[in-house]
Short mmCIF file of C-alpha atoms in Angstrom, two decimals:
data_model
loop_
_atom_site.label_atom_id
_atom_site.label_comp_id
_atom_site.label_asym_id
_atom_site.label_seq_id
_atom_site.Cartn_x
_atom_site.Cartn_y
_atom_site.Cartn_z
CA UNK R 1 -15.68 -17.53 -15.71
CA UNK R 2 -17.53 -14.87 -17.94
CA UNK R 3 -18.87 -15.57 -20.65
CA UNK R 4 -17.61 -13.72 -23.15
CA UNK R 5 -14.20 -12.22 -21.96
CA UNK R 6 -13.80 -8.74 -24.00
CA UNK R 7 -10.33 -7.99 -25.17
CA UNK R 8 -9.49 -6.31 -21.57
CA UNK R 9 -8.91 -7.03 -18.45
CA UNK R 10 -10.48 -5.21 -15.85
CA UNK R 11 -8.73 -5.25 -12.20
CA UNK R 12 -11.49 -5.31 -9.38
CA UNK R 13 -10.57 -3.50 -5.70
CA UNK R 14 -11.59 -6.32 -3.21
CA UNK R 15 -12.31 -5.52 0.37
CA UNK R 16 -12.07 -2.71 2.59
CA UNK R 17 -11.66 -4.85 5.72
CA UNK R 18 -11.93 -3.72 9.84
CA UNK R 19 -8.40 -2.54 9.28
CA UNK R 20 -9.07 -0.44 6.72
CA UNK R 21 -6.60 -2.78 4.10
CA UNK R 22 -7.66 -3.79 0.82
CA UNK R 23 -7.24 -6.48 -1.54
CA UNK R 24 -7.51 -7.03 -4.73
CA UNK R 25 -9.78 -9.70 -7.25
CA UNK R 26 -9.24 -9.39 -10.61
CA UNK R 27 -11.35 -11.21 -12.75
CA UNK R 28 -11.37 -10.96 -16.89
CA UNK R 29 -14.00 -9.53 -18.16
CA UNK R 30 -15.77 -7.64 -15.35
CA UNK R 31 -15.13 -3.86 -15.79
CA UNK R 32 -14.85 -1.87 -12.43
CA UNK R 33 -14.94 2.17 -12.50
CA UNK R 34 -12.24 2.34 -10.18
CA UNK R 35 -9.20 0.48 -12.00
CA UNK R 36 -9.24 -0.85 -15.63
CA UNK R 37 -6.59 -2.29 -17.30
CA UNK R 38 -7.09 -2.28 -21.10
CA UNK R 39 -4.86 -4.36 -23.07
CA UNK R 40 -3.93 -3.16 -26.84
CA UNK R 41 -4.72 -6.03 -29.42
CA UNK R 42 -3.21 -5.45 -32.70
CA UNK R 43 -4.22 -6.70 -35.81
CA UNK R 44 -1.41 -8.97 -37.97
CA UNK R 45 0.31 -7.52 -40.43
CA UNK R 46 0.54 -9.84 -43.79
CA UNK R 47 3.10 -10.06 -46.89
CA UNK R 48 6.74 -9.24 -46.82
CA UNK R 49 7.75 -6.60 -44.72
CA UNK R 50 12.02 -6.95 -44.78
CA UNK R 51 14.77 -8.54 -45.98
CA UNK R 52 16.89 -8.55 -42.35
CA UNK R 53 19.90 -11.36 -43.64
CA UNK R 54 21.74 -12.40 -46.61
CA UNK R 55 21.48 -16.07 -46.31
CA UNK R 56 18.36 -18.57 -46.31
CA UNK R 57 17.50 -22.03 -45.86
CA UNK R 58 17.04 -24.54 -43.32
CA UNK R 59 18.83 -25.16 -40.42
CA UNK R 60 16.59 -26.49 -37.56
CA UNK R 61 14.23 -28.99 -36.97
CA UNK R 62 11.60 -27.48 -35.31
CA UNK R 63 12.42 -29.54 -32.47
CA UNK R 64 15.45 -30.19 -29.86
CA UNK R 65 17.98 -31.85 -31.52
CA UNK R 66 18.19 -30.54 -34.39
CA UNK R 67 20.84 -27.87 -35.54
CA UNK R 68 19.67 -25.73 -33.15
CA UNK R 69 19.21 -22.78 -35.31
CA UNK R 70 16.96 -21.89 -37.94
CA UNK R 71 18.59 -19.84 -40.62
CA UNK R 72 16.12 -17.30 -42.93
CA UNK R 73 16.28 -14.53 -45.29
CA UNK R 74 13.06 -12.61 -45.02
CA UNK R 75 10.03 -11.94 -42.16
CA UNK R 76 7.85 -13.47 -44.51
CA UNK R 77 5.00 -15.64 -42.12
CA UNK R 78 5.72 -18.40 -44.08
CA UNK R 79 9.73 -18.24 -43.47
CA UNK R 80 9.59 -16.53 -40.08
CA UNK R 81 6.93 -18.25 -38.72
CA UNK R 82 8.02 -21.72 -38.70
CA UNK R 83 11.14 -20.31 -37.45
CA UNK R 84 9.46 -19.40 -34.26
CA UNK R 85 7.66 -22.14 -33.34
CA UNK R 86 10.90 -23.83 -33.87
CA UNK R 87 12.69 -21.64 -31.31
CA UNK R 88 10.11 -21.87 -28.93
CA UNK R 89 9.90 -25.55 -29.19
CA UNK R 90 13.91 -25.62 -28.55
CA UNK R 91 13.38 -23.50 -25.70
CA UNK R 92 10.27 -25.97 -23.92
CA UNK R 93 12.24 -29.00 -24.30
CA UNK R 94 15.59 -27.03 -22.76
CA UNK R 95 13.14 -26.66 -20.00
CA UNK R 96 12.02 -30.18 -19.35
CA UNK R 97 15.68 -31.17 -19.69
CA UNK R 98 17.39 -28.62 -17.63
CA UNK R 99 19.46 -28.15 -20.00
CA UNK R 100 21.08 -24.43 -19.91
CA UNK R 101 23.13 -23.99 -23.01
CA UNK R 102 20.17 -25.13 -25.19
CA UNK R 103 18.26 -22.69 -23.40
CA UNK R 104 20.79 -19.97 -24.00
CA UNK R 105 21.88 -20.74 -27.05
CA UNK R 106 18.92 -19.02 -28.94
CA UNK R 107 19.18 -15.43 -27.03
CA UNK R 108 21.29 -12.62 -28.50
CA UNK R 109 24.70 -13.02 -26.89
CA UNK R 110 25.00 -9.35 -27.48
CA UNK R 111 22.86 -8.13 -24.98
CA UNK R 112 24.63 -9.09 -21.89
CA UNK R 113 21.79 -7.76 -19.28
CA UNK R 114 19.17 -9.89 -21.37
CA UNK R 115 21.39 -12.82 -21.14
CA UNK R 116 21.44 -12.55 -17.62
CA UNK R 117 17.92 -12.20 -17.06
CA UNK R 118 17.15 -15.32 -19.33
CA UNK R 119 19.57 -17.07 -17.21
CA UNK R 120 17.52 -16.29 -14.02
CA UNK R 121 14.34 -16.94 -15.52
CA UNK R 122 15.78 -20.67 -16.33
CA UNK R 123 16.79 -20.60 -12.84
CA UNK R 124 13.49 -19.77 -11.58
CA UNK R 125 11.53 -22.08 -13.61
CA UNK R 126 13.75 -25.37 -13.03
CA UNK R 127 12.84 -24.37 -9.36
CA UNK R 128 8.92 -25.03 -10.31
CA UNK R 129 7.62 -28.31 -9.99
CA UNK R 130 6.38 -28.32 -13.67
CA UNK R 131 4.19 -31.01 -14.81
CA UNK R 132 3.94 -29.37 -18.26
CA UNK R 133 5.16 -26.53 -20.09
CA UNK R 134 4.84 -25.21 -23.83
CA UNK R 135 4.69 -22.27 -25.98
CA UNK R 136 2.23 -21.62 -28.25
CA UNK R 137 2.25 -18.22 -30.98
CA UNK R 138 -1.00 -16.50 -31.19
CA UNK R 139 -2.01 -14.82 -34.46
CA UNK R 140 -4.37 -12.92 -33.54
CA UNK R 141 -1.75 -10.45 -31.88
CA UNK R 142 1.28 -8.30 -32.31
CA UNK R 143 2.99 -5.75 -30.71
CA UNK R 144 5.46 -4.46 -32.77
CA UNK R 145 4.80 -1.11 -31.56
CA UNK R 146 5.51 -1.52 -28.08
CA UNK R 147 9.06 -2.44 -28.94
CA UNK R 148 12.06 -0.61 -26.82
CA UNK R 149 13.78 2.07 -29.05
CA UNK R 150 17.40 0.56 -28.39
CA UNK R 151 15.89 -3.26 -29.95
CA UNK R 152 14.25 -1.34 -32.54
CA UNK R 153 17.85 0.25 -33.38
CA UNK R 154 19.54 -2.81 -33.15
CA UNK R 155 17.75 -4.74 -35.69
CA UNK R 156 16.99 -2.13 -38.03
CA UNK R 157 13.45 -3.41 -38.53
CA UNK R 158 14.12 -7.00 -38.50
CA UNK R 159 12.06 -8.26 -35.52
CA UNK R 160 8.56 -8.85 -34.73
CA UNK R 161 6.90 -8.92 -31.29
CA UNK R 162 4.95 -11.76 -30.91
CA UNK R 163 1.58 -13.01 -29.10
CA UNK R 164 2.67 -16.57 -26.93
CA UNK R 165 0.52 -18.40 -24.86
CA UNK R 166 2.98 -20.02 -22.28
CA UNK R 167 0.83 -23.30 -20.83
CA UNK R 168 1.83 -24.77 -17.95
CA UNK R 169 0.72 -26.65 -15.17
CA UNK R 170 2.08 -26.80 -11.74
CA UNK R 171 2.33 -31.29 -10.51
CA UNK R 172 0.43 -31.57 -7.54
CA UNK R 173 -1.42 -28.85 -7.77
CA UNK R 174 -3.50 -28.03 -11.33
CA UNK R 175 -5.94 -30.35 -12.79
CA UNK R 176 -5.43 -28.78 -15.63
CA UNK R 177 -2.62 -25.99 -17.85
CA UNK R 178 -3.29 -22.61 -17.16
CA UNK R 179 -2.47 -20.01 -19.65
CA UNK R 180 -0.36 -17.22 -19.20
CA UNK R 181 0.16 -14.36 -21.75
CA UNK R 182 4.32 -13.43 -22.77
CA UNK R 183 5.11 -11.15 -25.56
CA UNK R 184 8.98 -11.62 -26.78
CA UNK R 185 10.52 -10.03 -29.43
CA UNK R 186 11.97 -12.09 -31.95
CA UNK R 187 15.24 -10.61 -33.83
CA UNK R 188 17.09 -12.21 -37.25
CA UNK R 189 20.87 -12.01 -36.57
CA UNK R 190 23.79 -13.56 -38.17
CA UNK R 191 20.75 -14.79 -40.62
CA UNK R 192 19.25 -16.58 -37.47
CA UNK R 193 16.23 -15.90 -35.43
CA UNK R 194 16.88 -14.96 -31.75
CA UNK R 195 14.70 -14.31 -29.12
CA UNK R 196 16.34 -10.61 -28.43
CA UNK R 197 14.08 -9.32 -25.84
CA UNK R 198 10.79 -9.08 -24.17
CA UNK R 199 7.90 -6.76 -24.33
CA UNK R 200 7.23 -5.07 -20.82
CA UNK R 201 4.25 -2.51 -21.37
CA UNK R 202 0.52 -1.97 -19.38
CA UNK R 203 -1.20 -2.49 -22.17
CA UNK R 204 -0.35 -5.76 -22.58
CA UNK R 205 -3.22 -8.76 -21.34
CA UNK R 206 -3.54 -9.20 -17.53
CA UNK R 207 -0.83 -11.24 -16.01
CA UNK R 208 2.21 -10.12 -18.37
CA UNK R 209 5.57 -9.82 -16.66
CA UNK R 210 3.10 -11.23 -13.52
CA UNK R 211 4.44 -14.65 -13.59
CA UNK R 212 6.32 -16.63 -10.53
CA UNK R 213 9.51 -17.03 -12.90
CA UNK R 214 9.84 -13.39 -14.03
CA UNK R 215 11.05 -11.89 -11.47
CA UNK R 216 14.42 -12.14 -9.02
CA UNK R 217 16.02 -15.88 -8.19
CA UNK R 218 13.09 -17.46 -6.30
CA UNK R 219 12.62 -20.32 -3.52
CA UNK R 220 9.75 -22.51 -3.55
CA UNK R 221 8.21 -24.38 -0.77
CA UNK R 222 5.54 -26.33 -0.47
CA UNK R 223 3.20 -28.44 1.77
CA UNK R 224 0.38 -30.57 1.04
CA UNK R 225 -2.44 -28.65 -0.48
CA UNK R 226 0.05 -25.22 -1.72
CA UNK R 227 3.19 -24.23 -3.73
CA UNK R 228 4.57 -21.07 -2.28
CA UNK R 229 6.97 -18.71 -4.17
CA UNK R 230 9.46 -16.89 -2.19
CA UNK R 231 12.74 -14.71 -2.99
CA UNK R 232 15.43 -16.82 -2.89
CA UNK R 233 17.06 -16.04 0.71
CA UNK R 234 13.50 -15.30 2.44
CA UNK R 235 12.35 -18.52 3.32
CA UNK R 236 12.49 -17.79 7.10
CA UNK R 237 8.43 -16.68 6.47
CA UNK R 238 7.65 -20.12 4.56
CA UNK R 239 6.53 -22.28 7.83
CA UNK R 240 4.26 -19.33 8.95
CA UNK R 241 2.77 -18.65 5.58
CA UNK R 242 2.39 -22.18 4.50
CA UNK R 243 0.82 -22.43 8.21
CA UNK R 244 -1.82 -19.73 7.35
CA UNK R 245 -2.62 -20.95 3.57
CA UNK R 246 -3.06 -24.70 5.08
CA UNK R 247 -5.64 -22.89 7.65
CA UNK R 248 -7.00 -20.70 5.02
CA UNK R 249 -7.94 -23.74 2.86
CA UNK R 250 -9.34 -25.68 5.83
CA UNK R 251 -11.74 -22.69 6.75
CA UNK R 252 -12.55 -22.84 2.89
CA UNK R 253 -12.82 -26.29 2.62
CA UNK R 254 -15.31 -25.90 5.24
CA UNK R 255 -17.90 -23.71 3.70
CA UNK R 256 -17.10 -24.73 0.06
CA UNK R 257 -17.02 -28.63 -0.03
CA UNK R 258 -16.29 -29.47 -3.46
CA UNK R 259 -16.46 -28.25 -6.71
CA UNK R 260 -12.83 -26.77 -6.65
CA UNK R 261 -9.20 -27.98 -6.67
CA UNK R 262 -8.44 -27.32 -3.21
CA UNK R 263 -4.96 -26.32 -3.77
CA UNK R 264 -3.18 -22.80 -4.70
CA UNK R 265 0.35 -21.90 -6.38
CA UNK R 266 0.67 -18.35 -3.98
CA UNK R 267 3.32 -15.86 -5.21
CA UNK R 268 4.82 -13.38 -2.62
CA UNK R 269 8.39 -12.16 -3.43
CA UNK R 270 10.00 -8.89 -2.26
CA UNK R 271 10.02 -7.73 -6.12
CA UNK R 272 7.22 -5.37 -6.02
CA UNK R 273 7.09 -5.15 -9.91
CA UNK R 274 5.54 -8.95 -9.91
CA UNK R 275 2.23 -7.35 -8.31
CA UNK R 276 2.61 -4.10 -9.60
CA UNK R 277 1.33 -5.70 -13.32
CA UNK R 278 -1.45 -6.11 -12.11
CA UNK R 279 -2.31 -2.28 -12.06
CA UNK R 280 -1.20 -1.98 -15.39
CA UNK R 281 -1.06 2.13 -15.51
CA UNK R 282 -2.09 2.35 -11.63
CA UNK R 283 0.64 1.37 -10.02
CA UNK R 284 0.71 3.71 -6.99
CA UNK R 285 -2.83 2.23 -6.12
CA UNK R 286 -0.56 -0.43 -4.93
CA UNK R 287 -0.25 0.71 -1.23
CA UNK R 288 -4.07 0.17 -0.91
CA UNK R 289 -4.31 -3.41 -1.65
CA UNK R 290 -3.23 -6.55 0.49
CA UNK R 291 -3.34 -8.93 -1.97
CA UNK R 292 -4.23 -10.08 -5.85
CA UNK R 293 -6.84 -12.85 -6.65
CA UNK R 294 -6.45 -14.07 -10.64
CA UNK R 295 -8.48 -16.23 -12.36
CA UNK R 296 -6.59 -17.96 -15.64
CA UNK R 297 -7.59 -19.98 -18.11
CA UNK R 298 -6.66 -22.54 -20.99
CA UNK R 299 -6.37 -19.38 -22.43
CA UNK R 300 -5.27 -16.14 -22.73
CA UNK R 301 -9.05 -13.98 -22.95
CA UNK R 302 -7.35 -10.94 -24.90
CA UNK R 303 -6.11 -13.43 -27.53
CA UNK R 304 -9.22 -15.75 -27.54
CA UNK R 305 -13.03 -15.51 -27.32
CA UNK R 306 -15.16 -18.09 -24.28
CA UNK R 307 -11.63 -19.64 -22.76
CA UNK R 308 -12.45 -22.31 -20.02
CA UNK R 309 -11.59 -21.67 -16.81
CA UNK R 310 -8.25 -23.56 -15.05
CA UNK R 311 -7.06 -22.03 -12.20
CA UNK R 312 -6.84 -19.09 -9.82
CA UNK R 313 -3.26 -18.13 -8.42
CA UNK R 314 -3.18 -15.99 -5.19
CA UNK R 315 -0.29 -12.64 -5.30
CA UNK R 316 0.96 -10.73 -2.31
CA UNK R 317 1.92 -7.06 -2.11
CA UNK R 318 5.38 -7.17 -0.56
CA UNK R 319 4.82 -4.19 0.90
CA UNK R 320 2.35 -6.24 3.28
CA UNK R 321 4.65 -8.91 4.69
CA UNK R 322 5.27 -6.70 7.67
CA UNK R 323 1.89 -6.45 8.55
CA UNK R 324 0.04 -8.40 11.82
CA UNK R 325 -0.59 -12.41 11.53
CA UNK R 326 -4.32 -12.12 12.17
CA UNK R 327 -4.69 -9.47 9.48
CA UNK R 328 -2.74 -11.70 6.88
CA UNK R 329 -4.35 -14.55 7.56
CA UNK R 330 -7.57 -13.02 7.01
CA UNK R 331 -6.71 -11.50 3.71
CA UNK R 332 -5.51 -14.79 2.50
CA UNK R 333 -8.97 -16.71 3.23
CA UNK R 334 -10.39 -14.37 1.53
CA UNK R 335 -8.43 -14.39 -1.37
CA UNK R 336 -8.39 -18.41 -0.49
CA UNK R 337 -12.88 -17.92 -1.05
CA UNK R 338 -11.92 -16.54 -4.71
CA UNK R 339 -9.63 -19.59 -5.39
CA UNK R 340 -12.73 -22.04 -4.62
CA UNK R 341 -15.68 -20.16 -6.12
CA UNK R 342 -13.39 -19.17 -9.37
CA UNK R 343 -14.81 -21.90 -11.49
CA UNK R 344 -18.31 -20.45 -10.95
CA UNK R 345 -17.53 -16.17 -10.91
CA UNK R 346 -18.84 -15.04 -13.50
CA UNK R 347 -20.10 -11.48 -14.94
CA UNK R 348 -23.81 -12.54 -13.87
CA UNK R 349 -22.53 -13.28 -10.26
CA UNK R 350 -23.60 -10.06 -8.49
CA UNK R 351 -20.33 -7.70 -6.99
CA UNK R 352 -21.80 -8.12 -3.50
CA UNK R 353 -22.05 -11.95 -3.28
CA UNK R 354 -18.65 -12.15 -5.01
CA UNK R 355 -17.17 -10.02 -2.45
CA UNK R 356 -19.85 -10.53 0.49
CA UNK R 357 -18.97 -13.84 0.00
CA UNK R 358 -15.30 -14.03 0.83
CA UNK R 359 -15.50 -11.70 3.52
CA UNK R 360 -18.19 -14.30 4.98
CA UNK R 361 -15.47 -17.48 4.86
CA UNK R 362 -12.37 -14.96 6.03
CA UNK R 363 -14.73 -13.20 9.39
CA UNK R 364 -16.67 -17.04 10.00
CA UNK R 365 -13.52 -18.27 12.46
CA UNK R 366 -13.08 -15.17 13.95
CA UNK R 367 -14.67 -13.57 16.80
CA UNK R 368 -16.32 -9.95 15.09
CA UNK R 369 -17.61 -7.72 17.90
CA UNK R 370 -20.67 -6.13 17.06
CA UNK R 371 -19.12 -2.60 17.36
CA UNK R 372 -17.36 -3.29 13.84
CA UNK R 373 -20.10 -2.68 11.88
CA UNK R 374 -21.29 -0.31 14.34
CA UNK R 375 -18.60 2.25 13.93
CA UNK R 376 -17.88 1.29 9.83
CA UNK R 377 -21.22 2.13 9.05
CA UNK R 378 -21.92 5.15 11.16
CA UNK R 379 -23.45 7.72 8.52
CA UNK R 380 -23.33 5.77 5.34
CA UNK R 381 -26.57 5.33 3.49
CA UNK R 382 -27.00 1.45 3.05
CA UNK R 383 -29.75 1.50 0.70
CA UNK R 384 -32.54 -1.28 0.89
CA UNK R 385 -30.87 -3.83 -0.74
CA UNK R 386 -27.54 -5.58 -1.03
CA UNK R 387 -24.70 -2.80 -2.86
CA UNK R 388 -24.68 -3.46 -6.83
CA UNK R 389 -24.17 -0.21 -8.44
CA UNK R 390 -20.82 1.49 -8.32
CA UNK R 391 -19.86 -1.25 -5.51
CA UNK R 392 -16.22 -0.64 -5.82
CA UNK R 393 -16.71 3.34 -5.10
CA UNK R 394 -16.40 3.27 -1.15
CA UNK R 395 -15.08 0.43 0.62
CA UNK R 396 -17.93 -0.14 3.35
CA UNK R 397 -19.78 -1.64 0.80
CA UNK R 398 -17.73 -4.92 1.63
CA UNK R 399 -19.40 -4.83 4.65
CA UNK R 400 -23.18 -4.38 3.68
CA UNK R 401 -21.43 -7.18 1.05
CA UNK R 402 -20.42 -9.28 4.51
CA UNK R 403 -23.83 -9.13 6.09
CA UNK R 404 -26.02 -9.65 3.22
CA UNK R 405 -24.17 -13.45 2.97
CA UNK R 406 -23.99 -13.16 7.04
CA UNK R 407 -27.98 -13.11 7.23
CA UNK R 408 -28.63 -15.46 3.84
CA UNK R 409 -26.68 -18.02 5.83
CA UNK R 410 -27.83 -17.37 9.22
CA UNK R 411 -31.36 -17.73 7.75
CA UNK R 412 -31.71 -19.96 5.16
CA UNK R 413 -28.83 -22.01 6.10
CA UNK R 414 -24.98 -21.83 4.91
CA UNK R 415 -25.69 -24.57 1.94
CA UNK R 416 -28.07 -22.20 0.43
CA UNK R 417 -25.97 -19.09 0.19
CA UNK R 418 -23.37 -21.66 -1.67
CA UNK R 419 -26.22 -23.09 -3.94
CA UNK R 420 -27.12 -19.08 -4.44
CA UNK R 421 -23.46 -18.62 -5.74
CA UNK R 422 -23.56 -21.70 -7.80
CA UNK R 423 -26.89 -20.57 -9.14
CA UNK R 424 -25.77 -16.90 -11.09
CA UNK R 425 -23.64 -19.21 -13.19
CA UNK R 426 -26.23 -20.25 -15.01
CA UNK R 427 -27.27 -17.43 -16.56
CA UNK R 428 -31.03 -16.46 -14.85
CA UNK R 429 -32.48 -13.08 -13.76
CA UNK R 430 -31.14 -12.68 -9.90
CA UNK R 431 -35.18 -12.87 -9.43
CA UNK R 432 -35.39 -16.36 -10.86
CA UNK R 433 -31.97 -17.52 -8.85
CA UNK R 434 -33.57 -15.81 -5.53
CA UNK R 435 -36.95 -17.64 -5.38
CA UNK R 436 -35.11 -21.01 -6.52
CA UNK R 437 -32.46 -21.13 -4.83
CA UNK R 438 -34.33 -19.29 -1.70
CA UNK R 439 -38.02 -19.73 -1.88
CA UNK R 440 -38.48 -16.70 -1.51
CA UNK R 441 -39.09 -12.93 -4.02
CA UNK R 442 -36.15 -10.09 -4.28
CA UNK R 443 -39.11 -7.42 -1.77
CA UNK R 444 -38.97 -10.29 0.98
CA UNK R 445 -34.80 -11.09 1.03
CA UNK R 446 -33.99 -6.91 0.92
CA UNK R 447 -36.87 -6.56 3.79
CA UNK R 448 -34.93 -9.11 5.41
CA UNK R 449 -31.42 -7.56 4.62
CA UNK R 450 -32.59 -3.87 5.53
CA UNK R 451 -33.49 -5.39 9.22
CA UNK R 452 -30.61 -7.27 9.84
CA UNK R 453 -28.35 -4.22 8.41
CA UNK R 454 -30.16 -1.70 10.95
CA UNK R 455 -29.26 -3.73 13.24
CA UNK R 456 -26.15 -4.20 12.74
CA UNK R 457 -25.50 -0.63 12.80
CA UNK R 458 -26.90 -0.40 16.18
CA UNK R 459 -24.03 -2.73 17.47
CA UNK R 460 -26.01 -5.99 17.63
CA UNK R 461 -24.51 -8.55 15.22
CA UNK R 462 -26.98 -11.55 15.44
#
């Protein structure tokens, strides 16, 4: 993970394979000149800002069970706070009990087409298998100002968008809750607060809106080592894909042996908004890229400073599905590499073992004629060492990426180039993690890369 995760996120392009697809790693905290999504922090406003109902007093107990309402006269922190937490406690325990009329009954009956989505998003997550799930408010955000003109109409200044950290953790599959960032909109009506909408904007952290259960009813399948998300009615490509992810984590497995979960919660519904969130203002990038790599943790960076790493979930472009077996089965390995070296990526891991790396797992089962490199690097200046600057800027860098990790492992042996990976998590100069890790200075490994890149790019792939 980095190690200090600035208040952005910053969405990486991935590979720019044989086929000429791409897909995408996003990582917090690494900023890439290609694609950045910033997310707006806002400070908290204090004091009384308005009276929004004529009654007060206490109606709820903060927990299921109670009245089920929590009845307040001012947005006071003090009154409206607690009010919150209360709501959102309601709402976690209506989703551990399945209960929908608890779940419903703190929405806005008035706004039928948000009453409908909530019901959908119940739908979706009571088709998770959730170990755990709970809200928790964030100060340290709002986003009042991101608020639709129609709810700001509505409520006449009564309502406050809020910073929530929804934790959850899929059974079977996380060792531990991942966090996920959600930004309702909390309304008084009736002297009662209401959850009365939700904030959809780009400049909100990485992963908003992103979620499995925010999108159209959904279908989940699973095998032994993955939880797939499907639209609901598309399950006819479950046995192929869970085929491929199975594979995917056996030819991971196989490089990386521990150190990892060795499982994956995989999104890839039809609703192309779901990945398009993850391009924040960029969304007709989205063509490019095959797939979405993203790293969460226990929680959200934007809202907190050093959060621990949990989990990496996997996200497919939809406009992909239709593409050849062979070509999605490669882009999920690779994305499958990023799920197993996540708890060790870091800001000091260098852009081409990141990337070099995963293309090394995804091309190690297959059969690579040496004309691939051949023809993808006919004319391009390959430098004398492994791409770092502006790596992102033309895509054949993923393949100088591919045989720098090619050679280290050809060489010095397949453990190594994992103990090399392992190694930039600590911190040291790439000089120090070279000679430990190698044996050998930074002038002998790029003599060593510069041969085997030439060649490559005379058609001999050793």
């Amino acid at each position: 993970m980095p190690a200090n995760p600035p208040p952005s996120g910053a969405a990486v392009p991935n590979r720019h394979d044989a086929r000429g697809r791409h897909v995408l790693d996003i990582r917090f905290g690494r900023i890439a000149a290609v694609l950045l999504i910033v997310s707006a922090v806002l400070t908290v406003g204090g004091g009384a800002t308005a009276v929004a109902a004529t009654r007060a007093g206490s109606g709820a107990t903060g927990r299921a069970g109670g009245s089920g309402a929590t009845f307040v006269g001012e947005l006071r922190p003090e009154v409206f706070g607690p009010a919150v937490r209360a709501l959102l406690d309601r709402r976690a325990d209506a989703i551990h009990r399945h209960d929908l009329p608890a779940f419903l009954r703190d929405i806005d009956p008035a706004d039928h087409p948000f009453v409908k989505a909530q019901r959908a998003e119940f739908d979706n997550l009571a088709h998770l298998p959730l170990a755990e799930f709970r809200y928790d408010v964030d100060t340290s955000a709002r986003y009042d100002t991101m608020v639709a003109p129609a709810i700001r109409s509505r409520y006449r200044g009564g309502y406050r968008a809020i910073a929530v950290t929804v934790r959850y953790r899929i059974d079977g599959m996380d060792t531990a809750p991942v966090a996920a960032p959600w930004v309702p909109i909390f309304a008084v009506s009736d002297g009662r607060v209401r959850l009365a909408g939700v904030v959809s904007d780009p400049r909100l952290p990485v992963g908003a809106g992103g979620q499995a259960w925010e999108t159209g009813p959904i279908a989940v399948v699973r095998s032994t080592r993955v939880v797939l998300v499907l639209s609901a009615g598309d399950t006819a490509r479950a046995p192929e894909m869970l085929r491929m992810a199975e594979a995917g984590l056996d030819h991971v497995a196989a490089v990386r042996h521990g150190g990892w979960a060795g499982t994956v919660l995989i999104t890839a519904v039809q609703d192309q908004r779901v990945f398009t969130t993850y391009f924040a203002g960029n969304a007709d990038r989205t063509d490019h890229f095959a797939a979405v790599a993203v790293p969460y943790y226990a929680a959200v960076p934007d809202w907190n400073r050093k959060p621990a790493y949990a989990a990496t979930r996997v996200v497919f472009n939809p406009r992909e599905f239709s593409a050849d077996p062979s070509e999605l089965a490669h882009d999920l390995t690779h994305e499958l590499a990023h799920v197993a070296m996540g708890p060790v990526t870091g800001d000091t891991t260098p852009l081409w073992l990141v990337e070099g790396f995963a293309e090394y797992v995804a091309y190690k089962p297959e059969q690579v004629s040496g004309l691939y490199p051949k023809r993808a690097l006919a004319g391009f200046q390959t430098g004398t060492a492994p791409p770092v600057d502006a790596f992102y800027d033309d895509g054949r860098n993923y393949v100088l990426a591919w045989l720098a990790c090619r050679m280290i492992a050809q060489r010095y042996g397949e453990d190594r180039l994992v103990g090399l990976y392992d190694a930039f998590s600590g911190g040291a100069s790439p000089a120090d993690v070279i000679r430990q890790v190698l044996g050998v200075d930074e002038a002998t490994l790029d003599g060593q890369y510069v041969s085997y890149v030439e060649r490559a790019r005379g058609g001999v792939l050793p």
